């Protein structure tokens, strides 16, 4: 199993550009999520999904869109990039045992710089 | 939003020393998790705690779920150079508060002098 994969690893954008960060998992996990990591802030939840066709907002959703058309994929879209979105983005997935999350597996991250 | 206060923010220790870090919150959590992150990689789960008062070990690591459900600590005994990294606590809220959302602490950066 490849686990959780993310592409690209690095990206530089100009303000106003759009892009999609890709995330895929091959563990048949129901739960997938996106976090951003900024210095001194830990990880903050952007959006999450508990299954195909179901998404919901996390702590910092503004400026980001997600969709979950398949169990395996959970792309994160920046419609109009802003310098405040410069960060490291992590995708994670896990099984759900009722309401309780099982172990979350994280991808290697995408480093995004918005100029 | 929910807040987890993790301390200390950084630690500089000698190899062989024991390490202790903790997380506190004003909210009650049903699950406490401890992760380690190394440079350029995503966090990796070290220990998961599911019951108040639970004490769990993973090799030289020991973590406890506080009785009040509002805190947790992680101890590392006899530190070695490969323990270097950033350690994060994370909590899962009760179902009525959005159990699908994990809340992370700010992290503790551990540096070890050989």
Short mmCIF file of N, CA, C and O in Angstrom, two decimals, chain A residues 6-54:
data_model
loop_
_atom_site.label_atom_id
_atom_site.label_comp_id
_atom_site.label_asym_id
_atom_site.label_seq_id
_atom_site.Cartn_x
_atom_site.Cartn_y
_atom_site.Cartn_z
N UNK A 6 0.34 12.73 -1.63
CA UNK A 6 -0.02 14.11 -1.92
C UNK A 6 0.84 14.62 -3.07
O UNK A 6 2.03 14.33 -3.15
N UNK A 7 0.22 15.37 -3.95
CA UNK A 7 0.94 16.05 -5.02
C UNK A 7 0.38 17.45 -5.21
O UNK A 7 -0.83 17.67 -5.02
N UNK A 8 1.22 18.43 -5.57
CA UNK A 8 2.68 18.32 -5.69
C UNK A 8 3.34 18.40 -4.32
O UNK A 8 2.67 18.63 -3.32
N UNK A 9 4.64 18.25 -4.25
CA UNK A 9 5.37 18.42 -3.00
C UNK A 9 5.65 19.89 -2.73
O UNK A 9 5.68 20.33 -1.58
N UNK A 10 5.89 20.64 -3.78
CA UNK A 10 6.17 22.08 -3.67
C UNK A 10 5.39 22.82 -4.75
O UNK A 10 5.20 22.29 -5.85
N UNK A 11 4.97 24.03 -4.44
CA UNK A 11 4.27 24.85 -5.43
C UNK A 11 4.44 26.31 -5.10
O UNK A 11 4.34 26.70 -3.93
N UNK A 12 4.72 27.11 -6.12
CA UNK A 12 4.77 28.56 -5.99
C UNK A 12 3.65 29.14 -6.84
O UNK A 12 3.55 28.80 -8.04
N UNK A 13 2.84 29.99 -6.27
CA UNK A 13 1.73 30.62 -6.97
C UNK A 13 1.83 32.13 -6.87
O UNK A 13 2.43 32.66 -5.92
N UNK A 14 1.23 32.80 -7.82
CA UNK A 14 1.07 34.24 -7.72
C UNK A 14 -0.30 34.53 -7.12
O UNK A 14 -1.26 33.74 -7.30
N UNK A 15 -0.42 35.65 -6.44
CA UNK A 15 -1.70 36.04 -5.87
C UNK A 15 -2.79 36.03 -6.95
O UNK A 15 -2.59 36.57 -8.04
N UNK A 16 -3.91 35.40 -6.63
CA UNK A 16 -5.02 35.34 -7.56
C UNK A 16 -5.08 34.08 -8.41
O UNK A 16 -6.13 33.77 -8.99
N UNK A 17 -3.99 33.35 -8.47
CA UNK A 17 -4.00 32.10 -9.23
C UNK A 17 -4.79 31.04 -8.48
O UNK A 17 -4.96 31.09 -7.26
N UNK A 18 -5.25 30.06 -9.25
CA UNK A 18 -5.96 28.93 -8.64
C UNK A 18 -5.14 27.66 -8.81
O UNK A 18 -4.30 27.58 -9.72
N UNK A 19 -5.37 26.72 -7.93
CA UNK A 19 -4.73 25.42 -8.07
C UNK A 19 -5.44 24.40 -7.22
O UNK A 19 -6.24 24.75 -6.33
N UNK A 20 -5.16 23.14 -7.48
CA UNK A 20 -5.72 22.03 -6.72
C UNK A 20 -4.60 21.19 -6.13
O UNK A 20 -3.70 20.77 -6.86
N UNK A 21 -4.67 20.98 -4.84
CA UNK A 21 -3.76 20.05 -4.17
C UNK A 21 -4.42 18.69 -4.17
O UNK A 21 -5.58 18.55 -3.74
N UNK A 22 -3.68 17.69 -4.62
CA UNK A 22 -4.24 16.36 -4.73
C UNK A 22 -3.91 15.52 -3.51
O UNK A 22 -2.82 15.62 -2.94
N UNK A 23 -4.85 14.67 -3.10
CA UNK A 23 -4.65 13.72 -2.01
C UNK A 23 -5.35 12.42 -2.37
O UNK A 23 -6.51 12.45 -2.81
N UNK A 24 -4.65 11.33 -2.19
CA UNK A 24 -5.24 10.02 -2.45
C UNK A 24 -4.78 9.03 -1.39
O UNK A 24 -3.66 9.12 -0.88
N UNK A 25 -5.68 8.09 -1.05
CA UNK A 25 -5.32 7.03 -0.11
C UNK A 25 -5.84 5.70 -0.64
O UNK A 25 -6.91 5.65 -1.26
N UNK A 26 -5.08 4.65 -0.36
CA UNK A 26 -5.44 3.32 -0.89
C UNK A 26 -5.77 2.36 0.24
O UNK A 26 -5.60 1.14 0.10
N UNK A 27 -6.22 2.89 1.38
CA UNK A 27 -6.52 2.06 2.55
C UNK A 27 -8.02 1.90 2.77
O UNK A 27 -8.45 1.39 3.80
N UNK A 28 -8.83 2.40 1.83
CA UNK A 28 -10.29 2.32 1.92
C UNK A 28 -10.82 3.01 3.18
O UNK A 28 -11.81 2.56 3.78
N UNK A 29 -10.17 4.10 3.57
CA UNK A 29 -10.60 4.83 4.75
C UNK A 29 -11.81 5.70 4.44
O UNK A 29 -11.89 6.35 3.39
N UNK A 30 -12.77 5.73 5.39
CA UNK A 30 -13.93 6.58 5.20
C UNK A 30 -13.59 8.05 5.41
O UNK A 30 -14.10 8.93 4.74
N UNK A 31 -12.75 8.32 6.39
CA UNK A 31 -12.50 9.69 6.82
C UNK A 31 -11.26 10.25 6.14
O UNK A 31 -10.20 9.60 6.13
N UNK A 32 -11.39 11.46 5.57
CA UNK A 32 -10.23 12.16 5.01
C UNK A 32 -10.32 13.63 5.43
O UNK A 32 -11.41 14.17 5.63
N UNK A 33 -9.17 14.26 5.55
CA UNK A 33 -9.15 15.63 6.03
C UNK A 33 -7.95 16.38 5.48
O UNK A 33 -6.97 15.77 5.03
N UNK A 34 -8.06 17.71 5.50
CA UNK A 34 -6.97 18.59 5.12
C UNK A 34 -6.64 19.51 6.29
O UNK A 34 -7.53 20.09 6.93
N UNK A 35 -5.33 19.65 6.56
CA UNK A 35 -4.84 20.55 7.58
C UNK A 35 -3.82 21.51 6.94
O UNK A 35 -3.17 21.19 5.95
N UNK A 36 -3.68 22.66 7.56
CA UNK A 36 -2.56 23.52 7.23
C UNK A 36 -1.70 23.68 8.48
O UNK A 36 -2.22 23.68 9.61
N UNK A 37 -0.40 23.77 8.27
CA UNK A 37 0.54 23.90 9.38
C UNK A 37 1.35 25.16 9.20
O UNK A 37 2.04 25.32 8.19
N UNK A 38 1.25 26.04 10.18
CA UNK A 38 2.00 27.29 10.18
C UNK A 38 2.88 27.32 11.43
O UNK A 38 2.52 26.73 12.46
N UNK A 39 4.00 28.02 11.38
CA UNK A 39 4.93 28.05 12.53
C UNK A 39 4.22 28.47 13.81
O UNK A 39 3.53 29.49 13.85
N UNK A 40 4.41 27.69 14.87
CA UNK A 40 3.84 28.03 16.16
C UNK A 40 2.34 27.83 16.29
O UNK A 40 1.76 28.17 17.32
N UNK A 41 1.71 27.28 15.24
CA UNK A 41 0.24 27.16 15.26
C UNK A 41 -0.23 25.71 15.30
O UNK A 41 -1.41 25.46 15.37
N UNK A 42 0.67 24.77 15.24
CA UNK A 42 0.23 23.38 15.16
C UNK A 42 -0.46 23.14 13.84
O UNK A 42 -0.24 23.83 12.85
N UNK A 43 -1.35 22.16 13.80
CA UNK A 43 -2.12 21.84 12.60
C UNK A 43 -3.55 22.32 12.80
O UNK A 43 -4.16 22.07 13.83
N UNK A 44 -4.08 22.99 11.79
CA UNK A 44 -5.45 23.47 11.86
C UNK A 44 -6.27 22.82 10.75
O UNK A 44 -5.85 22.80 9.59
N UNK A 45 -7.44 22.33 11.13
CA UNK A 45 -8.29 21.60 10.21
C UNK A 45 -8.98 22.55 9.24
O UNK A 45 -9.62 23.53 9.65
N UNK A 46 -8.88 22.26 7.94
CA UNK A 46 -9.49 23.11 6.91
C UNK A 46 -10.86 22.55 6.52
O UNK A 46 -11.88 23.22 6.66
N UNK A 47 -10.89 21.34 6.01
CA UNK A 47 -12.12 20.64 5.64
C UNK A 47 -11.93 19.16 5.93
O UNK A 47 -10.80 18.67 6.00
N UNK A 48 -13.05 18.46 6.08
CA UNK A 48 -12.96 17.03 6.27
C UNK A 48 -14.16 16.35 5.60
O UNK A 48 -15.13 17.01 5.21
N UNK A 49 -14.04 15.02 5.48
CA UNK A 49 -15.09 14.23 4.83
C UNK A 49 -15.21 12.88 5.54
O UNK A 49 -14.19 12.25 5.83
N UNK A 50 -16.44 12.47 5.79
CA UNK A 50 -16.64 11.18 6.45
C UNK A 50 -17.07 10.11 5.46
O UNK A 50 -17.41 8.99 5.86
N UNK A 51 -17.07 10.45 4.18
CA UNK A 51 -17.39 9.46 3.15
C UNK A 51 -17.62 10.14 1.82
O UNK A 51 -17.75 11.38 1.75
N UNK A 52 -17.66 9.35 0.77
CA UNK A 52 -17.87 9.91 -0.58
C UNK A 52 -19.16 10.71 -0.61
O UNK A 52 -20.20 10.25 -0.12
N UNK A 53 -19.08 11.91 -1.16
CA UNK A 53 -20.24 12.77 -1.29
C UNK A 53 -20.54 13.61 -0.07
O UNK A 53 -21.47 14.43 -0.08
N UNK A 54 -19.74 13.46 1.01
CA UNK A 54 -20.00 14.18 2.26
C UNK A 54 -18.75 14.97 2.65
O UNK A 54 -17.68 14.39 2.82
#
